[in-house]
Steps between C-alpha positions, in 0.01 A plus 500: 500500500669279242401530137514236229816668370662446841435127474631498142818664630520254787492197270747663257251479211760567225713209621217250469537510122850351535358183656308327215807492274685293763220244498494485120876444486468220752223336301699528177785308662283204590214479252385592151153580630400864482172651618295302753307547821804368689710781351252764615483343847879490527537865400240597761685291759828672418349849510339432838830373639666819378225716650534324833875553493505873425219575745676305774818691414330830584352347814840398637668821375253726679751668733773534236256639243378760749855637498605455137176460300227664711261543207447128448144383573576303818772727639278806451214335685262516205488120502508352853766237570230248587336549160833434330553182702149375421543577129831311486350204685202485264726520195719216628198291600325528163825435313549173691143396434534555126842331491353196676251451219771544235715220637712371785826649372343843447364487853839407647685769303242757613562404862875530445448839338296624795767382745766674288297821479425515872862425585615779269246757616539431871876465539718398205443814293752697703750216528779407260267233365228748399578529127544124470166430669321750276656339191402155628137611524495592130661169407231321700239699308635360173498151651140565597426550131695186417278302737176608329456190285719256688575375851867457413768751401728387220840671499719564197758757392235739365311490828831567673562804280157649568515443875859617544461814286175589675668450837793722403279771354280528809811479719642800312177698538498424873856628540397838362166503682684472831654842446160671470510627857856629465610831344713336232521170315832330577703492180603144587135397477459657157820338376392164638160528334663593168710183514191296583316645200794429269500139617123463448510645149809298406351173624178555305697594188702180536182291517366675189820435306506142629145445376349429842289814463330608179665784311165680544609604848787716369276804447370484856855453629616817324207697647581362845870587472433857383251574779708343777830664408339835423334492843816416690726740311256792494443486874861436596520857631272462796278694731251389762223427249704307245475152657123507456537590132755228437297235683184604316662459159658168594176364642329585172781314325394176671229479235757551224726230644206260504416598143852393397444153643151469352625605155789258526283207606165552327569762233509875445122546499481378860785721611356810336153425636623495858663840447148648497512467880747788494228746395293499822816447704665816362185711522427402858863532612486870416229547760594236759828386647628153422769473770 
């Protein structure tokens, strides 16, 4: 019999706290509006899309998880496969309904996100395109935030920075996450991720020096750099459990990356405020897996 904790583990509860910051960054790129009912609706939409994605992931990974991760709720049988499929379907359905009331563009992006998620979970995850598809999903989540107050997406260099750096960061996480079922992390993957992180940090620093981002974001950038490099260097000597630790720390750092953009666009108070999402994320990640 499944418990509430099993369902919390199934939906990757700690990860859900990395979703609202994406929406807030997207909104900051397209509007000066802050709190509103549309914002709340968009965050709920995004969370439901994420829930549907991770639940569907466990549904499709049933046989593989029975071999490599037998304690997961679906693979262990505590949550029946049918229940997982129904939960994912409900999450997707409600997210589309809410997005429809937000606006046409939000609705269309939500549909595109669902198609991307299903494609990734069902087939593309284990292909060479897997990391790129996962990164694309996060980029679409930011665009979902950007569509909150408008039915058009305006593109400029700052939007390009946010979308490209987010894509690269999630791409790097996905490279490491792929090695979770293997005894060791390929050193090539770690080296590649290190180069990606250097590029992300350098590009943000350039925008700060250029004046395209407020100097307020420098503090958040330093925090981000310390955590990311400490994580990658500390766990360079690997064992079977290390990929999970690396991925956990990097997933938590999604919030910090978003805080950099929010500080640089709206001001330090906004960036520091969003860092409060780290508190429940860190606490819950000690009890539940995030990968």
